[in-house]
Amino acid sequence: MHKEFLMGNAAIARGAIAAGLNLVAGYPGTPSTEVLETTAKTNDSSIYVEWSVNEKAAMELGAGAAYSGARSMVTMKQVGLNVASDPLMSLAYIGVKGGMVILVADDPGPISSQTEQDTRHFASFSKLPCFDPSSVQEAYDMIQEAFEYSEKYHTPVLFRPTTRVCHGYASIEVKDKEEYKVNKPEGFIKDSSKWVIFPRLSYNAHIHIEERNAELSKVFSEYERNIITEAGDKSCRRGIATHGISYTYTMEALRGKSAPRVFKVSTPFPFPEQAAVKFLEGLDEVLCIEELDPIIERELTYICGKYHLPTKILGKLTHNVKTAGENTCATVAANIAEFMGWEKPAAIEAETPPALPVRPPVLCAGCPHRASFFAVKEAMKGKKSVFCGDIGCYTLGNAMPLDMVDTCLCMGAGVNITQGIGKIEPDTSCFAFVGDSTFFASAITGAVNAVYNQADMTLVVLDNSTTAMTGHQPHPGTGRTMMGEVVEKVSIQEVLKGVGVKTVETVNPLELSKAIDTVKRVSAEKGVKAIVFKSPCAVLIKGNKPAVINSEKCTSCKKCIKTLGCPGIVLRDGRVTIENSLCTGCGLCSQVCPFGAIGGGEDAE
Amino acid sequence: MQSNILICGVGGQGIVLTSKLIAATAMEHDIPVMSAETIGMAQKGGSVFSFLRLGDDIYCPMFPEKTADIIIGFEPAEAVRMLPYLKDGGQVVVNTHPIMPVTATLSGSDYTGNEMLDYLQRNVKNVVLVDGNKAIEEIGSPKVLNMVMLGAAVRNGVLPFSVDDIEDTMKKTVKPQFIELNSKALRYNG
Ligand code: SF4
Ligand code: SF4
């Protein structure tokens, strides 16, 4: 053992490696991304690592490996599990041979997600055991245990950290290399009575799963991470039940106190019923402090009914804890103070500060998406049009002054939403914007659907040659894999032509007038047509010399600022100025300036 | 002993790196350490912070309001934004150079940073102002702002380290050709 300072996601990866991991696959998504990235970085090529095209592909890959006796892990964020839910539900019936951990990171807040869904529900829905770590150290230790349980019970298990555990850092105890487990997969052994799902098999499997989960509920009642911390003050008849990061907030709030009793639930499913009964013994009231959904609260309420216990269960359902958003040290301390009848932490008295500047996230300076959105906006000026967006950096195209994202739902949804709007509003020019990574992940089937069903729309692929939003992961169009191979790129244009899109034009959005002309020409055609805006993500390129404002020509009309909203152009003392530390010299603003006042942007040597 | 440190500023200023350097120094001295910071979409020009805790018996990296021993603010308004976290009698070290948000540029709002500095000086006893722009001009690299800020913070004696301690860790993490520049920045006292 030795100490290292690790991010939660890195600790999870390192724990999995120490547990003898053979294969990991996933799709990037905040807050889960660094788990796979760390595995790739730490890899001595004994572990197979891939970014799959989407979570469903990753789940199936992980299953195949685990059928063959490998220890496999698949990684995704909570909404990614929706995509992978089809294989998940069936895999729960089939089971695995090697240990398989499905890592799904939840995002209370939500901080960077579409929903506040709770993967603990997916655990009970799919009937799979679920582990819920509360700290970086616990995540490291627990993932190793998760592999053991998975292998022992021949079932995939869910491992569900939340953002604050994933992205928190801590100095933790980790194993030395010599202490790592080594797993040598036996290989796939044919047995169609085991690996081929049929109604008869599912019926029998269902019986078995229910028996196993009843047993696991007992086993988990003895699991050392489902801890009951007794109150020092024996007369206290109150308790707190909590989990994950909220457990640590609770313990911070109880520093120096001798009550109440605390129950930490680390395996929300199967729920450790016997441990819960022990916890509830002699208590009048219990406060459940949870993030996302009131799962522990419902379980305890059910257990009180089942065992005729008089304990009153409080939490989100009784409005004693807030129903949405993440908990913090402060909210938990306040919840506990109110529950215990303690004096509330004094409100902070301070002079009201001056109005603080708001800093919403914006597209980077020099981002090619800005040029693409602007080109379409200019081309469609005065025409009735709808712009459907999708998931990625380019969702930020919704902000002023671009204002070019009218809808955004979930990965790849924009294509067929556009189709739907067009069917009802045939006189509107309908555009779907989709990024390159999202295109591969889940927009290709949408394109086929639109072509086959005679949609009238323009599909705009924003191809910046990376998965920018989650930190620049490769995808099929980049020609690089996580094993470091250089492979043939999958061409977006060829895919589109292959599925029957007749017009597919590629243009660099930073050549503005050409881009505007292309949009005008292509969007006027009937049927499904596509424009690929190709220009690399500004963060990945070296960039040109910054733009230069010719102060004699600049009339301070501010057109550049008002139309583009690039962070590289700022107003200083009423003058339009280039922020040299940000400007990449992309040249977009110089093509917008009506007075030719912006120059510079030459190639940096 | 526990120390709660809050580093804040705007995406791209080197906040996260600063936090990592303090953590690495703590590791060198066998002091347990935890941290938490802004990651992801919000980093793009948004407010960025890092909570850092050193010492024994820490459960989580975040700490409640009124408990930070020191706030290292890389931008005046961001220091004010996080000020509720400062404990009574805590220390603020702040860069005087404001960063305009894109929204201010669009709406022509008149944020200058001075109103924030005035507010800090009115409301906090221990404030150290650092002219970050002057510093990076004199040293000759915009990349060392974080070292300038960290140096100023450490000289104040609130962190359990000396400038030498930080310098030792820095030498192990940066490329050899940048050591001198970074040392100069750490020791800059303009
Ligand atoms: S050249 Fe103009 S549009 Fe491009 S990054 Fe610089 S300021 Fe922004
Ligand atoms: S990371 Fe790349 S794609 Fe994302 S906003 Fe910045 S330049 Fe645009």
PDB file of N, CA, C and O in Angstrom, chain A residues 537-593:
ATOM      1  N   CYS A 537     -11.900  21.793 -33.737  1.00  0.00           N
ATOM      2  CA  CYS A 537     -12.146  22.454 -32.450  1.00  0.00           C
ATOM      3  C   CYS A 537     -10.996  23.407 -32.147  1.00  0.00           C
ATOM      4  O   CYS A 537      -9.823  23.049 -32.260  1.00  0.00           O
ATOM      5  N   ALA A 538     -11.348  24.637 -31.738  1.00  0.00           N
ATOM      6  CA  ALA A 538     -10.332  25.676 -31.512  1.00  0.00           C
ATOM      7  C   ALA A 538      -9.343  25.308 -30.411  1.00  0.00           C
ATOM      8  O   ALA A 538      -8.214  25.785 -30.384  1.00  0.00           O
ATOM      9  N   VAL A 539      -9.784  24.447 -29.496  1.00  0.00           N
ATOM     10  CA  VAL A 539      -8.910  24.095 -28.379  1.00  0.00           C
ATOM     11  C   VAL A 539      -7.784  23.175 -28.852  1.00  0.00           C
ATOM     12  O   VAL A 539      -6.715  23.112 -28.262  1.00  0.00           O
ATOM     13  N   LEU A 540      -8.023  22.475 -29.945  1.00  0.00           N
ATOM     14  CA  LEU A 540      -7.054  21.465 -30.391  1.00  0.00           C
ATOM     15  C   LEU A 540      -6.021  22.001 -31.383  1.00  0.00           C
ATOM     16  O   LEU A 540      -5.030  21.345 -31.658  1.00  0.00           O
ATOM     17  N   ILE A 541      -6.276  23.184 -31.926  1.00  0.00           N
ATOM     18  CA  ILE A 541      -5.318  23.673 -32.922  1.00  0.00           C
ATOM     19  C   ILE A 541      -4.427  24.752 -32.325  1.00  0.00           C
ATOM     20  O   ILE A 541      -4.745  25.337 -31.293  1.00  0.00           O
ATOM     21  N   LYS A 542      -3.326  25.009 -32.991  1.00  0.00           N
ATOM     22  CA  LYS A 542      -2.370  25.972 -32.474  1.00  0.00           C
ATOM     23  C   LYS A 542      -2.920  27.387 -32.587  1.00  0.00           C
ATOM     24  O   LYS A 542      -2.655  28.232 -31.740  1.00  0.00           O
ATOM     25  N   GLY A 543      -3.715  27.666 -33.609  1.00  0.00           N
ATOM     26  CA  GLY A 543      -4.288  28.993 -33.746  1.00  0.00           C
ATOM     27  C   GLY A 543      -3.366  29.937 -34.494  1.00  0.00           C
ATOM     28  O   GLY A 543      -2.158  29.731 -34.567  1.00  0.00           O
ATOM     29  N   ASN A 544      -3.974  30.962 -35.062  1.00  0.00           N
ATOM     30  CA  ASN A 544      -3.194  31.968 -35.778  1.00  0.00           C
ATOM     31  C   ASN A 544      -2.821  33.103 -34.838  1.00  0.00           C
ATOM     32  O   ASN A 544      -3.199  33.090 -33.667  1.00  0.00           O
ATOM     33  N   LYS A 545      -2.108  34.086 -35.383  1.00  0.00           N
ATOM     34  CA  LYS A 545      -1.827  35.293 -34.594  1.00  0.00           C
ATOM     35  C   LYS A 545      -3.152  35.990 -34.338  1.00  0.00           C
ATOM     36  O   LYS A 545      -4.062  35.938 -35.175  1.00  0.00           O
ATOM     37  N   PRO A 546      -3.287  36.668 -33.210  1.00  0.00           N
ATOM     38  CA  PRO A 546      -4.564  37.313 -32.906  1.00  0.00           C
ATOM     39  C   PRO A 546      -4.946  38.369 -33.946  1.00  0.00           C
ATOM     40  O   PRO A 546      -4.078  38.905 -34.644  1.00  0.00           O
ATOM     41  N   ALA A 547      -6.242  38.629 -34.005  1.00  0.00           N
ATOM     42  CA  ALA A 547      -6.739  39.679 -34.893  1.00  0.00           C
ATOM     43  C   ALA A 547      -6.222  41.036 -34.409  1.00  0.00           C
ATOM     44  O   ALA A 547      -5.827  41.186 -33.257  1.00  0.00           O
ATOM     45  N   VAL A 548      -6.210  42.005 -35.310  1.00  0.00           N
ATOM     46  CA  VAL A 548      -5.761  43.351 -34.961  1.00  0.00           C
ATOM     47  C   VAL A 548      -6.831  44.335 -35.413  1.00  0.00           C
ATOM     48  O   VAL A 548      -7.330  44.248 -36.531  1.00  0.00           O
ATOM     49  N   ILE A 549      -7.200  45.267 -34.539  1.00  0.00           N
ATOM     50  CA  ILE A 549      -8.214  46.253 -34.904  1.00  0.00           C
ATOM     51  C   ILE A 549      -7.517  47.526 -35.396  1.00  0.00           C
ATOM     52  O   ILE A 549      -6.650  48.079 -34.708  1.00  0.00           O
ATOM     53  N   ASN A 550      -7.899  47.947 -36.550  1.00  0.00           N
ATOM     54  CA  ASN A 550      -7.372  49.187 -37.087  1.00  0.00           C
ATOM     55  C   ASN A 550      -8.226  50.327 -36.530  1.00  0.00           C
ATOM     56  O   ASN A 550      -9.354  50.553 -36.959  1.00  0.00           O
ATOM     57  N   SER A 551      -7.674  51.046 -35.553  1.00  0.00           N
ATOM     58  CA  SER A 551      -8.500  52.002 -34.815  1.00  0.00           C
ATOM     59  C   SER A 551      -8.930  53.175 -35.696  1.00  0.00           C
ATOM     60  O   SER A 551      -9.847  53.907 -35.353  1.00  0.00           O
ATOM     61  N   GLU A 552      -8.241  53.374 -36.823  1.00  0.00           N
ATOM     62  CA  GLU A 552      -8.691  54.463 -37.695  1.00  0.00           C
ATOM     63  C   GLU A 552      -9.929  54.083 -38.466  1.00  0.00           C
ATOM     64  O   GLU A 552     -10.797  54.912 -38.722  1.00  0.00           O
ATOM     65  N   LYS A 553     -10.010  52.797 -38.818  1.00  0.00           N
ATOM     66  CA  LYS A 553     -11.182  52.365 -39.589  1.00  0.00           C
ATOM     67  C   LYS A 553     -12.362  52.010 -38.695  1.00  0.00           C
ATOM     68  O   LYS A 553     -13.513  52.102 -39.110  1.00  0.00           O
ATOM     69  N   CYS A 554     -12.074  51.533 -37.467  1.00  0.00           N
ATOM     70  CA  CYS A 554     -13.151  51.077 -36.580  1.00  0.00           C
ATOM     71  C   CYS A 554     -14.005  52.261 -36.155  1.00  0.00           C
ATOM     72  O   CYS A 554     -13.510  53.245 -35.617  1.00  0.00           O
ATOM     73  N   THR A 555     -15.333  52.171 -36.413  1.00  0.00           N
ATOM     74  CA  THR A 555     -16.241  53.260 -36.057  1.00  0.00           C
ATOM     75  C   THR A 555     -16.946  52.982 -34.732  1.00  0.00           C
ATOM     76  O   THR A 555     -17.879  53.699 -34.376  1.00  0.00           O
ATOM     77  N   SER A 556     -16.519  51.905 -34.047  1.00  0.00           N
ATOM     78  CA  SER A 556     -17.179  51.493 -32.801  1.00  0.00           C
ATOM     79  C   SER A 556     -18.644  51.157 -33.003  1.00  0.00           C
ATOM     80  O   SER A 556     -19.465  51.344 -32.116  1.00  0.00           O
ATOM     81  N   CYS A 557     -18.999  50.648 -34.197  1.00  0.00           N
ATOM     82  CA  CYS A 557     -20.390  50.257 -34.429  1.00  0.00           C
ATOM     83  C   CYS A 557     -20.732  48.992 -33.651  1.00  0.00           C
ATOM     84  O   CYS A 557     -21.889  48.684 -33.434  1.00  0.00           O
ATOM     85  N   LYS A 558     -19.712  48.262 -33.255  1.00  0.00           N
ATOM     86  CA  LYS A 558     -19.851  47.047 -32.424  1.00  0.00           C
ATOM     87  C   LYS A 558     -20.601  45.923 -33.128  1.00  0.00           C
ATOM     88  O   LYS A 558     -21.124  45.022 -32.481  1.00  0.00           O
ATOM     89  N   LYS A 559     -20.661  45.958 -34.433  1.00  0.00           N
ATOM     90  CA  LYS A 559     -21.370  44.895 -35.140  1.00  0.00           C
ATOM     91  C   LYS A 559     -20.728  43.536 -34.833  1.00  0.00           C
ATOM     92  O   LYS A 559     -21.420  42.532 -34.641  1.00  0.00           O
ATOM     93  N   CYS A 560     -19.402  43.500 -34.798  1.00  0.00           N
ATOM     94  CA  CYS A 560     -18.706  42.228 -34.536  1.00  0.00           C
ATOM     95  C   CYS A 560     -19.142  41.644 -33.195  1.00  0.00           C
ATOM     96  O   CYS A 560     -19.420  40.458 -33.079  1.00  0.00           O
ATOM     97  N   ILE A 561     -19.201  42.512 -32.185  1.00  0.00           N
ATOM     98  CA  ILE A 561     -19.582  42.041 -30.852  1.00  0.00           C
ATOM     99  C   ILE A 561     -21.033  41.598 -30.845  1.00  0.00           C
ATOM    100  O   ILE A 561     -21.370  40.525 -30.345  1.00  0.00           O
ATOM    101  N   LYS A 562     -21.901  42.428 -31.435  1.00  0.00           N
ATOM    102  CA  LYS A 562     -23.336  42.165 -31.346  1.00  0.00           C
ATOM    103  C   LYS A 562     -23.778  40.973 -32.178  1.00  0.00           C
ATOM    104  O   LYS A 562     -24.809  40.371 -31.884  1.00  0.00           O
ATOM    105  N   THR A 563     -23.040  40.630 -33.226  1.00  0.00           N
ATOM    106  CA  THR A 563     -23.507  39.496 -34.031  1.00  0.00           C
ATOM    107  C   THR A 563     -22.828  38.186 -33.650  1.00  0.00           C
ATOM    108  O   THR A 563     -23.409  37.124 -33.821  1.00  0.00           O
ATOM    109  N   LEU A 564     -21.597  38.240 -33.143  1.00  0.00           N
ATOM    110  CA  LEU A 564     -20.857  36.998 -32.935  1.00  0.00           C
ATOM    111  C   LEU A 564     -20.754  36.568 -31.472  1.00  0.00           C
ATOM    112  O   LEU A 564     -20.771  35.374 -31.161  1.00  0.00           O
ATOM    113  N   GLY A 565     -20.593  37.533 -30.558  1.00  0.00           N
ATOM    114  CA  GLY A 565     -20.457  37.176 -29.143  1.00  0.00           C
ATOM    115  C   GLY A 565     -19.225  36.346 -28.870  1.00  0.00           C
ATOM    116  O   GLY A 565     -19.228  35.469 -28.007  1.00  0.00           O
ATOM    117  N   CYS A 566     -18.126  36.636 -29.583  1.00  0.00           N
ATOM    118  CA  CYS A 566     -16.889  35.887 -29.341  1.00  0.00           C
ATOM    119  C   CYS A 566     -16.165  36.474 -28.134  1.00  0.00           C
ATOM    120  O   CYS A 566     -15.990  37.689 -28.055  1.00  0.00           O
ATOM    121  N   PRO A 567     -15.733  35.632 -27.175  1.00  0.00           N
ATOM    122  CA  PRO A 567     -15.030  36.162 -25.998  1.00  0.00           C
ATOM    123  C   PRO A 567     -13.705  36.848 -26.361  1.00  0.00           C
ATOM    124  O   PRO A 567     -13.136  37.558 -25.542  1.00  0.00           O
ATOM    125  N   GLY A 568     -13.248  36.658 -27.601  1.00  0.00           N
ATOM    126  CA  GLY A 568     -11.992  37.272 -28.024  1.00  0.00           C
ATOM    127  C   GLY A 568     -12.107  38.768 -28.327  1.00  0.00           C
ATOM    128  O   GLY A 568     -11.100  39.449 -28.466  1.00  0.00           O
ATOM    129  N   ILE A 569     -13.339  39.270 -28.482  1.00  0.00           N
ATOM    130  CA  ILE A 569     -13.506  40.707 -28.721  1.00  0.00           C
ATOM    131  C   ILE A 569     -14.180  41.313 -27.503  1.00  0.00           C
ATOM    132  O   ILE A 569     -15.242  40.855 -27.097  1.00  0.00           O
ATOM    133  N   VAL A 570     -13.555  42.324 -26.914  1.00  0.00           N
ATOM    134  CA  VAL A 570     -14.141  42.952 -25.730  1.00  0.00           C
ATOM    135  C   VAL A 570     -14.200  44.460 -25.924  1.00  0.00           C
ATOM    136  O   VAL A 570     -13.529  45.024 -26.779  1.00  0.00           O
ATOM    137  N   LEU A 571     -15.027  45.074 -25.103  1.00  0.00           N
ATOM    138  CA  LEU A 571     -15.097  46.532 -25.094  1.00  0.00           C
ATOM    139  C   LEU A 571     -14.207  47.014 -23.963  1.00  0.00           C
ATOM    140  O   LEU A 571     -14.388  46.602 -22.821  1.00  0.00           O
ATOM    141  N   ARG A 572     -13.232  47.847 -24.277  1.00  0.00           N
ATOM    142  CA  ARG A 572     -12.437  48.419 -23.188  1.00  0.00           C
ATOM    143  C   ARG A 572     -12.499  49.937 -23.309  1.00  0.00           C
ATOM    144  O   ARG A 572     -12.135  50.477 -24.353  1.00  0.00           O
ATOM    145  N   ASP A 573     -12.973  50.587 -22.278  1.00  0.00           N
ATOM    146  CA  ASP A 573     -13.164  52.041 -22.286  1.00  0.00           C
ATOM    147  C   ASP A 573     -13.908  52.474 -23.556  1.00  0.00           C
ATOM    148  O   ASP A 573     -13.519  53.423 -24.230  1.00  0.00           O
ATOM    149  N   GLY A 574     -14.945  51.731 -23.893  1.00  0.00           N
ATOM    150  CA  GLY A 574     -15.773  52.101 -25.043  1.00  0.00           C
ATOM    151  C   GLY A 574     -15.176  51.731 -26.395  1.00  0.00           C
ATOM    152  O   GLY A 574     -15.820  51.923 -27.418  1.00  0.00           O
ATOM    153  N   ARG A 575     -13.938  51.210 -26.420  1.00  0.00           N
ATOM    154  CA  ARG A 575     -13.309  50.841 -27.693  1.00  0.00           C
ATOM    155  C   ARG A 575     -13.379  49.332 -27.891  1.00  0.00           C
ATOM    156  O   ARG A 575     -13.204  48.562 -26.942  1.00  0.00           O
ATOM    157  N   VAL A 576     -13.599  48.929 -29.127  1.00  0.00           N
ATOM    158  CA  VAL A 576     -13.584  47.504 -29.444  1.00  0.00           C
ATOM    159  C   VAL A 576     -12.116  47.041 -29.446  1.00  0.00           C
ATOM    160  O   VAL A 576     -11.277  47.633 -30.119  1.00  0.00           O
ATOM    161  N   THR A 577     -11.838  46.027 -28.647  1.00  0.00           N
ATOM    162  CA  THR A 577     -10.450  45.596 -28.445  1.00  0.00           C
ATOM    163  C   THR A 577     -10.366  44.079 -28.567  1.00  0.00           C
ATOM    164  O   THR A 577     -11.317  43.377 -28.240  1.00  0.00           O
ATOM    165  N   ILE A 578      -9.229  43.578 -29.027  1.00  0.00           N
ATOM    166  CA  ILE A 578      -9.044  42.127 -29.093  1.00  0.00           C
ATOM    167  C   ILE A 578      -8.372  41.653 -27.805  1.00  0.00           C
ATOM    168  O   ILE A 578      -7.385  42.252 -27.353  1.00  0.00           O
ATOM    169  N   GLU A 579      -8.919  40.641 -27.183  1.00  0.00           N
ATOM    170  CA  GLU A 579      -8.322  40.040 -25.989  1.00  0.00           C
ATOM    171  C   GLU A 579      -7.293  39.019 -26.499  1.00  0.00           C
ATOM    172  O   GLU A 579      -7.625  37.891 -26.856  1.00  0.00           O
ATOM    173  N   ASN A 580      -6.038  39.475 -26.550  1.00  0.00           N
ATOM    174  CA  ASN A 580      -5.011  38.653 -27.199  1.00  0.00           C
ATOM    175  C   ASN A 580      -4.826  37.277 -26.566  1.00  0.00           C
ATOM    176  O   ASN A 580      -4.449  36.326 -27.235  1.00  0.00           O
ATOM    177  N   SER A 581      -5.104  37.172 -25.249  1.00  0.00           N
ATOM    178  CA  SER A 581      -4.879  35.888 -24.589  1.00  0.00           C
ATOM    179  C   SER A 581      -5.910  34.855 -25.035  1.00  0.00           C
ATOM    180  O   SER A 581      -5.724  33.661 -24.838  1.00  0.00           O
ATOM    181  N   LEU A 582      -7.032  35.313 -25.627  1.00  0.00           N
ATOM    182  CA  LEU A 582      -8.091  34.366 -26.015  1.00  0.00           C
ATOM    183  C   LEU A 582      -8.217  34.198 -27.526  1.00  0.00           C
ATOM    184  O   LEU A 582      -8.508  33.114 -28.021  1.00  0.00           O
ATOM    185  N   CYS A 583      -8.013  35.289 -28.277  1.00  0.00           N
ATOM    186  CA  CYS A 583      -8.264  35.267 -29.724  1.00  0.00           C
ATOM    187  C   CYS A 583      -7.382  34.233 -30.415  1.00  0.00           C
ATOM    188  O   CYS A 583      -6.188  34.139 -30.161  1.00  0.00           O
ATOM    189  N   THR A 584      -7.983  33.432 -31.290  1.00  0.00           N
ATOM    190  CA  THR A 584      -7.207  32.426 -32.025  1.00  0.00           C
ATOM    191  C   THR A 584      -6.948  32.879 -33.461  1.00  0.00           C
ATOM    192  O   THR A 584      -6.432  32.125 -34.276  1.00  0.00           O
ATOM    193  N   GLY A 585      -7.364  34.094 -33.778  1.00  0.00           N
ATOM    194  CA  GLY A 585      -7.148  34.603 -35.133  1.00  0.00           C
ATOM    195  C   GLY A 585      -7.923  33.830 -36.178  1.00  0.00           C
ATOM    196  O   GLY A 585      -7.465  33.647 -37.302  1.00  0.00           O
ATOM    197  N   CYS A 586      -9.127  33.376 -35.819  1.00  0.00           N
ATOM    198  CA  CYS A 586      -9.898  32.545 -36.747  1.00  0.00           C
ATOM    199  C   CYS A 586     -10.383  33.340 -37.952  1.00  0.00           C
ATOM    200  O   CYS A 586     -10.717  32.777 -38.987  1.00  0.00           O
ATOM    201  N   GLY A 587     -10.443  34.673 -37.825  1.00  0.00           N
ATOM    202  CA  GLY A 587     -10.773  35.521 -38.974  1.00  0.00           C
ATOM    203  C   GLY A 587     -12.256  35.733 -39.187  1.00  0.00           C
ATOM    204  O   GLY A 587     -12.650  36.429 -40.119  1.00  0.00           O
ATOM    205  N   LEU A 588     -13.104  35.184 -38.328  1.00  0.00           N
ATOM    206  CA  LEU A 588     -14.540  35.328 -38.531  1.00  0.00           C
ATOM    207  C   LEU A 588     -14.963  36.791 -38.401  1.00  0.00           C
ATOM    208  O   LEU A 588     -15.695  37.319 -39.244  1.00  0.00           O
ATOM    209  N   CYS A 589     -14.468  37.455 -37.348  1.00  0.00           N
ATOM    210  CA  CYS A 589     -14.911  38.829 -37.106  1.00  0.00           C
ATOM    211  C   CYS A 589     -14.512  39.752 -38.259  1.00  0.00           C
ATOM    212  O   CYS A 589     -15.249  40.673 -38.603  1.00  0.00           O
ATOM    213  N   SER A 590     -13.353  39.483 -38.874  1.00  0.00           N
ATOM    214  CA  SER A 590     -12.929  40.376 -39.957  1.00  0.00           C
ATOM    215  C   SER A 590     -13.864  40.254 -41.154  1.00  0.00           C
ATOM    216  O   SER A 590     -13.990  41.178 -41.950  1.00  0.00           O
ATOM    217  N   GLN A 591     -14.554  39.104 -41.269  1.00  0.00           N
ATOM    218  CA  GLN A 591     -15.482  38.923 -42.390  1.00  0.00           C
ATOM    219  C   GLN A 591     -16.853  39.509 -42.084  1.00  0.00           C
ATOM    220  O   GLN A 591     -17.731  39.543 -42.932  1.00  0.00           O
ATOM    221  N   VAL A 592     -17.041  39.941 -40.836  1.00  0.00           N
ATOM    222  CA  VAL A 592     -18.319  40.492 -40.432  1.00  0.00           C
ATOM    223  C   VAL A 592     -18.259  42.013 -40.393  1.00  0.00           C
ATOM    224  O   VAL A 592     -19.251  42.700 -40.631  1.00  0.00           O
ATOM    225  N   CYS A 593     -17.069  42.541 -40.130  1.00  0.00           N
ATOM    226  CA  CYS A 593     -16.900  43.985 -39.965  1.00  0.00           C
ATOM    227  C   CYS A 593     -17.221  44.703 -41.278  1.00  0.00           C
ATOM    228  O   CYS A 593     -16.611  44.446 -42.309  1.00  0.00           O
TER     229      CYS A 593
END
